[in-house]
mmCIF file of C-alpha atoms in Angstrom:
data_model
loop_
_atom_site.group_PDB
_atom_site.id
_atom_site.type_symbol
_atom_site.label_atom_id
_atom_site.label_comp_id
_atom_site.label_asym_id
_atom_site.label_seq_id
_atom_site.Cartn_x
_atom_site.Cartn_y
_atom_site.Cartn_z
ATOM 1 C CA UNK A 166 167.056 327.365 173.724
ATOM 2 C CA UNK A 167 166.262 324.987 176.733
ATOM 3 C CA UNK A 168 164.862 322.868 174.627
ATOM 4 C CA UNK A 169 167.934 322.937 172.223
ATOM 5 C CA UNK A 170 170.155 322.237 175.317
ATOM 6 C CA UNK A 171 168.004 318.717 175.985
ATOM 7 C CA UNK A 172 168.382 317.877 172.378
ATOM 8 C CA UNK A 173 165.237 319.086 170.313
ATOM 9 C CA UNK A 174 166.410 319.836 167.621
ATOM 10 C CA UNK A 175 163.093 320.960 166.005
ATOM 11 C CA UNK A 176 163.217 323.772 168.847
ATOM 12 C CA UNK A 177 166.676 324.288 168.189
ATOM 13 C CA UNK A 178 166.483 324.659 164.654
ATOM 14 C CA UNK A 179 163.087 327.146 164.943
ATOM 15 C CA UNK A 180 165.407 329.121 167.160
ATOM 16 C CA UNK A 181 168.241 329.612 165.050
ATOM 17 C CA UNK A 182 165.469 330.290 162.179
ATOM 18 C CA UNK A 183 164.182 332.765 164.473
ATOM 19 C CA UNK A 184 167.190 334.579 165.391
ATOM 20 C CA UNK A 185 169.095 334.902 162.338
ATOM 21 C CA UNK A 186 167.188 337.990 160.790
ATOM 22 C CA UNK A 187 167.703 339.598 164.027
ATOM 23 C CA UNK A 188 171.445 338.612 164.008
ATOM 24 C CA UNK A 189 171.765 340.231 160.556
ATOM 25 C CA UNK A 190 170.155 343.204 161.358
ATOM 26 C CA UNK A 191 173.009 343.774 164.504
ATOM 27 C CA UNK A 192 175.422 342.564 162.605
ATOM 28 C CA UNK A 193 174.852 344.590 159.306
ATOM 29 C CA UNK A 194 174.480 348.013 161.707
ATOM 30 C CA UNK A 195 177.431 347.060 163.888
ATOM 31 C CA UNK A 196 179.895 345.699 160.712
ATOM 32 C CA UNK A 197 182.389 347.974 159.869
ATOM 33 C CA UNK A 198 183.878 345.546 156.974
ATOM 34 C CA UNK A 199 182.890 345.655 153.545
ATOM 35 C CA UNK A 200 180.165 344.019 151.770
ATOM 36 C CA UNK A 201 177.150 342.067 153.151
ATOM 37 C CA UNK A 202 178.726 338.799 152.171
ATOM 38 C CA UNK A 203 181.075 339.514 154.866
ATOM 39 C CA UNK A 204 178.250 340.378 157.322
ATOM 40 C CA UNK A 205 176.871 337.061 156.371
ATOM 41 C CA UNK A 206 180.032 335.375 157.119
ATOM 42 C CA UNK A 207 179.638 336.870 160.702
ATOM 43 C CA UNK A 208 176.314 335.965 161.016
ATOM 44 C CA UNK A 209 177.365 332.246 160.459
ATOM 45 C CA UNK A 210 180.228 332.647 162.472
ATOM 46 C CA UNK A 211 177.583 333.863 165.667
ATOM 47 C CA UNK A 212 175.476 330.686 164.799
ATOM 48 C CA UNK A 213 178.793 328.111 165.040
ATOM 49 C CA UNK A 214 179.656 330.154 168.007
ATOM 50 C CA UNK A 215 176.076 329.777 169.707
ATOM 51 C CA UNK A 216 175.901 326.181 168.982
ATOM 52 C CA UNK A 217 179.583 325.513 170.473
ATOM 53 C CA UNK A 218 178.877 327.356 173.791
ATOM 54 C CA UNK A 219 175.255 326.782 174.115
ATOM 55 C CA UNK A 220 175.860 324.571 177.175
ATOM 56 C CA UNK A 221 176.724 328.103 178.897
ATOM 57 C CA UNK A 222 173.521 329.303 178.663
ATOM 58 C CA UNK A 223 171.593 329.698 182.078
ATOM 59 C CA UNK A 224 167.699 329.612 181.085
ATOM 60 C CA UNK A 225 167.098 331.391 184.477
ATOM 61 C CA UNK A 226 168.630 334.648 182.888
ATOM 62 C CA UNK A 227 167.623 336.389 179.636
ATOM 63 C CA UNK A 228 169.023 335.347 176.368
ATOM 64 C CA UNK A 229 169.168 338.336 174.541
ATOM 65 C CA UNK A 230 172.294 339.123 176.506
ATOM 66 C CA UNK A 231 174.214 335.994 176.253
ATOM 67 C CA UNK A 232 173.405 336.262 172.476
ATOM 68 C CA UNK A 233 174.160 339.744 172.105
ATOM 69 C CA UNK A 234 177.696 339.057 173.910
ATOM 70 C CA UNK A 235 178.566 336.502 171.671
ATOM 71 C CA UNK A 236 177.910 338.748 168.574
ATOM 72 C CA UNK A 237 180.039 341.423 170.121
ATOM 73 C CA UNK A 238 183.028 339.135 170.438
ATOM 74 C CA UNK A 239 182.336 337.516 166.836
ATOM 75 C CA UNK A 240 182.477 341.303 165.610
ATOM 76 C CA UNK A 241 185.868 341.773 167.080
ATOM 77 C CA UNK A 242 187.017 338.669 165.755
ATOM 78 C CA UNK A 243 185.689 339.228 162.341
ATOM 79 C CA UNK A 244 187.324 343.257 162.432
ATOM 80 C CA UNK A 245 190.524 341.729 163.595
ATOM 81 C CA UNK A 246 190.543 339.223 160.686
ATOM 82 C CA UNK A 247 189.375 341.740 157.789
ATOM 83 C CA UNK A 248 192.194 343.916 159.343
ATOM 84 C CA UNK A 249 194.710 340.989 158.469
ATOM 85 C CA UNK A 250 193.008 340.531 155.002
ATOM 86 C CA UNK A 251 193.343 344.218 153.990
ATOM 87 C CA UNK A 252 196.848 344.246 155.020
ATOM 88 C CA UNK A 253 197.844 341.102 153.294
ATOM 89 C CA UNK A 254 195.842 342.574 149.980
ATOM 90 C CA UNK A 255 197.836 345.995 149.742
ATOM 91 C CA UNK A 256 198.543 347.020 146.719
ATOM 92 C CA UNK A 257 201.969 347.040 145.259
ATOM 93 C CA UNK A 258 201.268 350.519 143.554
ATOM 94 C CA UNK A 259 201.784 352.278 146.491
ATOM 95 C CA UNK A 260 203.589 355.755 147.760
ATOM 96 C CA UNK A 261 205.725 353.457 149.923
ATOM 97 C CA UNK A 262 206.364 350.726 147.183
ATOM 98 C CA UNK A 263 206.704 352.936 144.195
ATOM 99 C CA UNK A 264 205.218 351.958 141.043
ATOM 100 C CA UNK A 265 206.374 348.008 139.511
ATOM 101 C CA UNK A 266 209.711 347.670 137.605
ATOM 102 C CA UNK A 267 208.154 346.743 133.843
ATOM 103 C CA UNK A 268 211.429 345.530 132.902
ATOM 104 C CA UNK A 269 212.169 343.232 136.218
ATOM 105 C CA UNK A 270 212.121 339.409 135.747
ATOM 106 C CA UNK A 271 209.053 338.024 136.469
ATOM 107 C CA UNK A 272 208.856 336.649 140.209
ATOM 108 C CA UNK A 273 210.114 333.276 140.523
ATOM 109 C CA UNK A 274 206.391 331.943 141.993
ATOM 110 C CA UNK A 275 203.324 333.538 140.307
ATOM 111 C CA UNK A 276 200.636 334.095 142.960
ATOM 112 C CA UNK A 277 198.441 331.474 141.221
ATOM 113 C CA UNK A 278 195.652 331.222 139.035
ATOM 114 C CA UNK A 279 192.353 331.641 141.830
ATOM 115 C CA UNK A 280 190.309 329.451 139.116
ATOM 116 C CA UNK A 281 192.546 326.660 139.053
ATOM 117 C CA UNK A 282 192.642 326.660 142.707
ATOM 118 C CA UNK A 283 188.624 326.707 142.970
ATOM 119 C CA UNK A 284 188.491 324.144 140.525
ATOM 120 C CA UNK A 285 190.997 322.049 142.160
ATOM 121 C CA UNK A 286 189.361 322.553 145.857
ATOM 122 C CA UNK A 287 186.019 321.199 144.273
ATOM 123 C CA UNK A 288 187.629 318.122 142.558
ATOM 124 C CA UNK A 289 188.507 316.899 146.276
ATOM 125 C CA UNK A 290 186.642 314.100 147.571
ATOM 126 C CA UNK A 291 183.949 315.544 150.344
ATOM 127 C CA UNK A 292 185.170 315.384 153.447
ATOM 128 C CA UNK A 293 188.583 316.922 152.304
ATOM 129 C CA UNK A 294 186.801 319.612 150.575
ATOM 130 C CA UNK A 295 184.586 320.474 153.669
ATOM 131 C CA UNK A 296 187.762 320.222 155.694
ATOM 132 C CA UNK A 297 189.696 322.500 153.822
ATOM 133 C CA UNK A 298 186.648 325.209 153.092
ATOM 134 C CA UNK A 299 185.956 325.196 156.519
ATOM 135 C CA UNK A 300 189.346 325.978 158.027
ATOM 136 C CA UNK A 301 191.741 327.414 155.354
ATOM 137 C CA UNK A 302 189.466 329.554 153.827
ATOM 138 C CA UNK A 303 186.650 330.402 156.197
ATOM 139 C CA UNK A 304 189.266 330.301 158.993
ATOM 140 C CA UNK A 305 187.285 328.195 161.127
ATOM 141 C CA UNK A 306 188.783 326.409 164.417
ATOM 142 C CA UNK A 307 188.860 322.497 164.929
ATOM 143 C CA UNK A 308 186.487 322.479 167.446
ATOM 144 C CA UNK A 309 184.183 324.783 165.261
ATOM 145 C CA UNK A 310 184.639 322.746 162.130
ATOM 146 C CA UNK A 311 184.207 319.466 164.245
ATOM 147 C CA UNK A 312 180.624 320.910 165.398
ATOM 148 C CA UNK A 313 179.518 321.754 161.788
ATOM 149 C CA UNK A 314 180.883 318.583 160.121
ATOM 150 C CA UNK A 315 180.328 316.032 162.699
ATOM 151 C CA UNK A 316 183.703 314.915 161.893
ATOM 152 C CA UNK A 317 186.104 314.475 164.947
ATOM 153 C CA UNK A 318 188.849 316.568 165.478
ATOM 154 C CA UNK A 319 191.457 313.744 164.603
ATOM 155 C CA UNK A 320 189.505 312.906 161.327
ATOM 156 C CA UNK A 321 189.589 316.607 160.430
ATOM 157 C CA UNK A 322 193.264 317.235 160.871
ATOM 158 C CA UNK A 323 194.090 313.826 158.423
ATOM 159 C CA UNK A 324 191.216 315.605 156.048
ATOM 160 C CA UNK A 325 192.865 318.835 156.081
ATOM 161 C CA UNK A 326 196.588 317.209 155.256
ATOM 162 C CA UNK A 327 195.284 314.856 152.787
ATOM 163 C CA UNK A 328 193.348 317.334 151.137
ATOM 164 C CA UNK A 329 196.272 320.074 150.866
ATOM 165 C CA UNK A 330 198.905 317.506 149.767
ATOM 166 C CA UNK A 331 196.221 316.503 147.049
ATOM 167 C CA UNK A 332 195.908 320.124 146.161
ATOM 168 C CA UNK A 333 199.439 320.131 145.848
ATOM 169 C CA UNK A 334 199.907 317.301 143.541
ATOM 170 C CA UNK A 335 197.066 318.805 141.489
ATOM 171 C CA UNK A 336 198.446 322.300 141.367
ATOM 172 C CA UNK A 337 201.853 321.116 140.808
ATOM 173 C CA UNK A 338 200.453 318.852 137.816
ATOM 174 C CA UNK A 339 198.532 321.486 136.113
ATOM 175 C CA UNK A 340 201.780 323.950 136.269
ATOM 176 C CA UNK A 341 204.043 320.850 134.890
ATOM 177 C CA UNK A 342 201.360 320.688 131.748
ATOM 178 C CA UNK A 343 200.967 323.979 131.237
ATOM 179 C CA UNK A 344 205.036 324.507 130.974
ATOM 180 C CA UNK A 345 205.448 321.347 128.420
ATOM 181 C CA UNK B 40 170.986 332.930 152.134
ATOM 182 C CA UNK B 41 171.007 329.200 151.409
ATOM 183 C CA UNK B 42 174.441 328.776 153.175
ATOM 184 C CA UNK B 43 173.132 330.283 156.490
ATOM 185 C CA UNK B 44 169.941 328.244 155.818
ATOM 186 C CA UNK B 45 171.834 324.953 155.244
ATOM 187 C CA UNK B 46 174.130 325.831 158.026
ATOM 188 C CA UNK B 47 171.164 326.198 160.600
ATOM 189 C CA UNK B 48 169.897 322.676 159.151
ATOM 190 C CA UNK B 49 173.072 321.396 159.888
ATOM 191 C CA UNK B 50 173.389 322.572 163.372
ATOM 192 C CA UNK B 51 169.788 321.407 164.387
ATOM 193 C CA UNK B 52 171.071 318.022 163.314
ATOM 194 C CA UNK B 53 173.531 317.912 165.479
ATOM 195 C CA UNK B 54 171.508 319.406 168.734
ATOM 196 C CA UNK B 55 172.566 316.571 170.921
ATOM 197 C CA UNK B 56 171.931 317.089 174.637
ATOM 198 C CA UNK B 57 174.119 319.262 176.562
ATOM 199 C CA UNK B 58 175.435 319.233 180.101
ATOM 200 C CA UNK B 59 174.548 322.945 181.514
ATOM 201 C CA UNK B 60 176.861 324.823 183.394
ATOM 202 C CA UNK B 61 176.115 325.645 186.705
ATOM 203 C CA UNK B 62 175.929 329.196 187.860
ATOM 204 C CA UNK B 63 179.867 330.177 188.747
ATOM 205 C CA UNK B 64 179.536 330.505 192.481
ATOM 206 C CA UNK B 65 177.933 326.789 192.819
ATOM 207 C CA UNK B 66 180.861 325.784 190.449
ATOM 208 C CA UNK B 67 183.401 327.753 192.727
ATOM 209 C CA UNK B 68 181.779 325.588 195.423
ATOM 210 C CA UNK B 69 182.300 322.747 193.415
ATOM 211 C CA UNK B 70 186.147 323.391 192.730
ATOM 212 C CA UNK B 71 186.791 323.951 196.577
ATOM 213 C CA UNK B 72 184.545 320.386 197.258
ATOM 214 C CA UNK B 73 186.906 318.781 194.921
ATOM 215 C CA UNK B 74 190.348 320.235 195.602
ATOM 216 C CA UNK B 75 190.095 320.369 199.624
ATOM 217 C CA UNK B 76 189.683 317.129 200.308
ATOM 218 C CA UNK B 77 192.741 316.445 197.446
ATOM 219 C CA UNK B 78 194.917 318.840 199.813
ATOM 220 C CA UNK B 79 193.478 317.131 202.991
ATOM 221 C CA UNK B 80 194.545 314.239 201.646
ATOM 222 C CA UNK B 81 198.102 315.316 200.980
ATOM 223 C CA UNK B 82 197.957 317.180 204.215
ATOM 224 C CA UNK B 83 197.669 313.910 206.059
ATOM 225 C CA UNK B 84 200.509 312.337 204.510
ATOM 226 C CA UNK B 85 202.748 315.172 205.257
ATOM 227 C CA UNK B 86 201.347 315.667 208.758
ATOM 228 C CA UNK B 87 200.088 319.019 210.259
ATOM 229 C CA UNK B 88 202.622 321.556 211.985
ATOM 230 C CA UNK B 89 202.993 320.753 215.598
ATOM 231 C CA UNK B 90 201.950 324.115 216.709
ATOM 232 C CA UNK B 91 198.665 324.235 214.701
ATOM 233 C CA UNK B 92 196.519 324.842 217.896
ATOM 234 C CA UNK B 93 198.772 327.788 218.950
ATOM 235 C CA UNK B 94 198.985 328.936 215.129
ATOM 236 C CA UNK B 95 195.254 329.325 215.177
ATOM 237 C CA UNK B 96 194.729 330.669 218.360
ATOM 238 C CA UNK B 97 196.263 334.050 216.569
ATOM 239 C CA UNK B 98 193.923 336.339 215.445
ATOM 240 C CA UNK B 99 195.870 337.797 212.698
ATOM 241 C CA UNK B 100 196.713 334.277 211.337
ATOM 242 C CA UNK B 101 193.034 333.270 211.575
ATOM 243 C CA UNK B 102 192.451 336.490 209.765
ATOM 244 C CA UNK B 103 194.678 336.150 206.950
ATOM 245 C CA UNK B 104 194.010 332.425 206.727
ATOM 246 C CA UNK B 105 190.096 333.804 206.574
ATOM 247 C CA UNK B 106 190.878 335.903 203.828
ATOM 248 C CA UNK B 107 192.657 333.642 202.117
ATOM 249 C CA UNK B 108 190.125 331.331 201.803
ATOM 250 C CA UNK B 109 187.390 333.630 200.548
ATOM 251 C CA UNK B 110 190.001 335.354 198.336
ATOM 252 C CA UNK B 111 190.585 331.647 196.669
ATOM 253 C CA UNK B 112 186.510 330.870 196.489
ATOM 254 C CA UNK B 113 185.451 334.592 195.324
ATOM 255 C CA UNK B 114 188.524 334.086 192.682
ATOM 256 C CA UNK B 115 187.456 330.768 191.536
ATOM 257 C CA UNK B 116 183.906 332.134 191.119
ATOM 258 C CA UNK B 117 185.450 335.082 189.006
ATOM 259 C CA UNK B 118 187.334 332.689 186.658
ATOM 260 C CA UNK B 119 184.403 330.682 185.594
ATOM 261 C CA UNK B 120 181.930 333.617 185.376
ATOM 262 C CA UNK B 121 184.071 335.131 182.783
ATOM 263 C CA UNK B 122 183.417 332.083 180.592
ATOM 264 C CA UNK B 123 179.993 332.880 180.733
ATOM 265 C CA UNK B 124 178.896 335.478 177.692
ATOM 266 C CA UNK B 125 176.356 338.050 178.961
ATOM 267 C CA UNK B 126 178.121 337.733 182.614
ATOM 268 C CA UNK B 127 180.019 341.370 183.252
ATOM 269 C CA UNK B 128 183.858 341.191 183.378
ATOM 270 C CA UNK B 129 183.396 342.999 186.534
ATOM 271 C CA UNK B 130 183.443 339.612 188.430
ATOM 272 C CA UNK B 131 187.141 340.252 187.941
ATOM 273 C CA UNK B 132 186.954 342.380 190.977
ATOM 274 C CA UNK B 133 185.162 340.079 193.157
ATOM 275 C CA UNK B 134 188.037 338.863 194.522
ATOM 276 C CA UNK B 135 189.813 342.315 195.311
ATOM 277 C CA UNK B 136 188.547 343.177 198.564
ATOM 278 C CA UNK B 137 189.392 339.856 200.332
ATOM 279 C CA UNK B 138 192.692 339.399 198.733
ATOM 280 C CA UNK B 139 193.711 343.086 199.792
ATOM 281 C CA UNK B 140 192.887 341.606 203.444
ATOM 282 C CA UNK B 141 194.810 338.401 203.055
ATOM 283 C CA UNK B 142 197.810 340.013 201.196
ATOM 284 C CA UNK B 143 197.898 342.649 203.542
ATOM 285 C CA UNK B 144 197.878 339.737 206.809
ATOM 286 C CA UNK B 145 200.717 338.624 205.081
ATOM 287 C CA UNK B 146 202.757 341.651 204.687
ATOM 288 C CA UNK B 147 202.033 342.553 207.825
ATOM 289 C CA UNK B 148 203.723 339.374 209.128
ATOM 290 C CA UNK B 149 206.509 340.061 206.521
ATOM 291 C CA UNK B 150 207.429 343.929 208.079
ATOM 292 C CA UNK B 151 207.266 342.305 211.916
ATOM 293 C CA UNK B 152 209.952 339.649 210.783
ATOM 294 C CA UNK B 153 211.837 342.396 208.748
ATOM 295 C CA UNK B 154 212.329 344.691 211.953
ATOM 296 C CA UNK B 155 212.709 341.893 214.299
ATOM 297 C CA UNK B 156 209.633 342.143 216.327
ATOM 298 C CA UNK B 157 208.631 338.812 215.502
ATOM 299 C CA UNK B 158 210.052 335.319 214.806
ATOM 300 C CA UNK B 159 209.372 333.480 211.756
ATOM 301 C CA UNK B 160 210.034 332.093 208.016
ATOM 302 C CA UNK B 161 208.060 334.133 205.824
ATOM 303 C CA UNK B 162 211.234 335.946 204.477
ATOM 304 C CA UNK B 163 213.493 333.224 204.741
ATOM 305 C CA UNK B 164 214.265 330.786 201.443
ATOM 306 C CA UNK B 165 211.990 327.887 201.342
ATOM 307 C CA UNK B 166 213.565 324.590 202.343
ATOM 308 C CA UNK B 167 214.709 322.177 199.516
ATOM 309 C CA UNK B 168 212.922 319.588 201.188
ATOM 310 C CA UNK B 169 209.527 321.401 200.877
ATOM 311 C CA UNK B 170 209.593 321.720 197.185
ATOM 312 C CA UNK B 171 207.561 318.366 196.547
ATOM 313 C CA UNK B 172 204.991 319.899 198.955
ATOM 314 C CA UNK B 173 204.358 322.806 196.568
ATOM 315 C CA UNK B 174 204.144 321.405 193.536
ATOM 316 C CA UNK B 175 201.490 318.465 194.521
ATOM 317 C CA UNK B 176 199.648 321.082 196.618
ATOM 318 C CA UNK B 177 199.592 323.164 193.506
ATOM 319 C CA UNK B 178 199.350 320.848 190.618
ATOM 320 C CA UNK B 179 196.224 319.596 191.771
ATOM 321 C CA UNK B 180 194.120 322.608 192.132
ATOM 322 C CA UNK B 181 195.459 324.228 189.044
ATOM 323 C CA UNK B 182 195.051 321.309 186.817
ATOM 324 C CA UNK B 183 190.929 320.858 187.974
ATOM 325 C CA UNK B 184 190.625 325.071 187.324
ATOM 326 C CA UNK B 185 192.149 324.442 183.879
ATOM 327 C CA UNK B 186 189.864 321.791 182.946
ATOM 328 C CA UNK B 187 186.550 323.851 184.532
ATOM 329 C CA UNK B 188 187.487 327.266 183.063
ATOM 330 C CA UNK B 189 187.624 325.696 179.738
ATOM 331 C CA UNK B 190 184.604 324.034 180.180
ATOM 332 C CA UNK B 191 183.224 327.586 179.724
ATOM 333 C CA UNK B 192 183.393 330.080 176.476
ATOM 334 C CA UNK B 193 187.093 331.121 175.458
ATOM 335 C CA UNK B 194 186.245 334.527 175.537
ATOM 336 C CA UNK B 195 188.910 336.160 178.007
ATOM 337 C CA UNK B 196 190.791 333.349 178.405
ATOM 338 C CA UNK B 197 194.239 335.375 179.800
ATOM 339 C CA UNK B 198 191.836 337.092 182.451
ATOM 340 C CA UNK B 199 189.878 334.129 183.721
ATOM 341 C CA UNK B 200 193.210 331.931 183.358
ATOM 342 C CA UNK B 201 194.448 334.599 185.742
ATOM 343 C CA UNK B 202 191.553 334.245 188.178
ATOM 344 C CA UNK B 203 191.919 330.740 188.602
ATOM 345 C CA UNK B 204 195.733 331.119 189.251
ATOM 346 C CA UNK B 205 194.760 333.834 191.988
ATOM 347 C CA UNK B 206 192.433 331.266 193.300
ATOM 348 C CA UNK B 207 194.995 328.234 193.452
ATOM 349 C CA UNK B 208 197.433 330.465 195.012
ATOM 350 C CA UNK B 209 195.541 331.677 197.987
ATOM 351 C CA UNK B 210 194.006 328.391 198.821
ATOM 352 C CA UNK B 211 197.657 326.464 198.602
ATOM 353 C CA UNK B 212 199.309 329.213 199.976
ATOM 354 C CA UNK B 213 196.760 329.127 203.166
ATOM 355 C CA UNK B 214 196.473 325.432 203.248
ATOM 356 C CA UNK B 215 200.523 325.259 203.371
ATOM 357 C CA UNK B 216 200.376 327.428 206.207
ATOM 358 C CA UNK B 217 198.338 324.619 208.332
ATOM 359 C CA UNK B 218 200.293 321.788 207.828
ATOM 360 C CA UNK B 219 203.796 323.360 206.751
ATOM 361 C CA UNK B 220 205.910 323.380 209.955
ATOM 362 C CA UNK B 221 206.818 326.993 208.902
ATOM 363 C CA UNK B 222 204.378 329.709 207.389
ATOM 364 C CA UNK B 223 204.664 329.368 203.809
ATOM 365 C CA UNK B 224 207.269 332.179 202.585
ATOM 366 C CA UNK B 225 207.192 335.140 200.557
ATOM 367 C CA UNK B 226 209.556 333.913 197.834
ATOM 368 C CA UNK B 227 207.207 330.648 197.672
ATOM 369 C CA UNK B 228 203.660 332.885 197.151
ATOM 370 C CA UNK B 229 205.637 335.076 194.487
ATOM 371 C CA UNK B 230 207.145 332.169 192.687
ATOM 372 C CA UNK B 231 203.537 330.440 192.886
ATOM 373 C CA UNK B 232 202.227 333.828 191.033
ATOM 374 C CA UNK B 233 204.954 333.901 188.432
ATOM 375 C CA UNK B 234 204.136 330.189 187.593
ATOM 376 C CA UNK B 235 200.639 330.746 187.128
ATOM 377 C CA UNK B 236 200.545 334.093 185.222
ATOM 378 C CA UNK B 237 203.050 332.295 183.051
ATOM 379 C CA UNK B 238 201.001 329.349 182.381
ATOM 380 C CA UNK B 239 197.738 331.952 181.860
ATOM 381 C CA UNK B 240 199.584 333.825 179.458
ATOM 382 C CA UNK B 241 200.418 330.429 177.534
ATOM 383 C CA UNK B 242 197.075 328.826 177.833
ATOM 384 C CA UNK B 243 195.130 331.840 176.585
ATOM 385 C CA UNK B 244 197.254 332.424 174.048
ATOM 386 C CA UNK B 245 194.639 331.158 171.583
ATOM 387 C CA UNK B 246 193.854 333.486 168.795
ATOM 388 C CA UNK B 247 190.924 335.474 168.846
ATOM 389 C CA UNK B 248 189.098 333.073 165.640
ATOM 390 C CA UNK B 249 189.121 330.252 168.123
ATOM 391 C CA UNK B 250 187.924 332.570 171.487
ATOM 392 C CA UNK B 251 184.933 330.306 171.645
ATOM 393 C CA UNK B 252 185.542 326.773 171.583
#
């Protein structure tokens, strides 16, 4: 880690590769969320956080407590995110909401076609696509996304703005075509 | 695990040299080293209180002043330690003993004034002309402290900023007692606490996902 703080990318890659299996074990053991894909997301969040705060590591102190503190904070964040997501994904068929009314008019706004959205995102220019994926799908902060992509915070904001504008236009165009 | 391998490769490519954070006690000393000369500069412009020698000859005033400065140092160290992953949150307790001595000395003076046993200005309203001095003297250490706290990991932002606010209040209140014609009053201290606590609450409102910058 000392070498990584000095800018030695080879030592840094070796360190991250070496700690990743340890992180996977710890995260999977302590992760209350569903699925190994979610646990792998937490592992990636830990790696990004480690990168963002690597200047806070003091080589005079042991490395593992420093790393595990980051893991703990990331697990708490992931728990909060999962809880938020489960609220948003609540089924409409529940005791609180009753059964859906089959005779009712369909909702004016359909939730959208996820496959179409995926295709639209994939069709974006590289910079915009990466910015949308990191900030809107993976919910990383501007600084984290900047650390991963190497783009400036300003450039990321512009890329997200343009990306969303393009997506809106593409999806509206698709809907318009279907309605014709 | 290609995604993770790809992430590791990209992070390693961006492994530019970073300036390592010094230990919290050293950074707290650095904060004082930056801020105290600035406060002295303001003091020179304002001029020291006329009865400074007599004021410093009082043991209780000296004890309160010393406890205020130790509180400022310990609270600054706690604020900076709370941004280092792996360091105990127990650091937040470090300023507690000197703070109790400082506030006890302050409170004792207020009680004596209230009972009419001594003359003073701690229970009185601050003079309006003193407001710019108080604002300038609070602003400089606050800005430096917020910048230093933000250099650390954003793990417990509200607690760290509250500790930083305590450090600023203790330092500026002690400094005001040295240079101001009257002792800094209780109302000034309460307003400082309220303003700095609000600042900590607003600046520390960052969502948990962004807790590490």
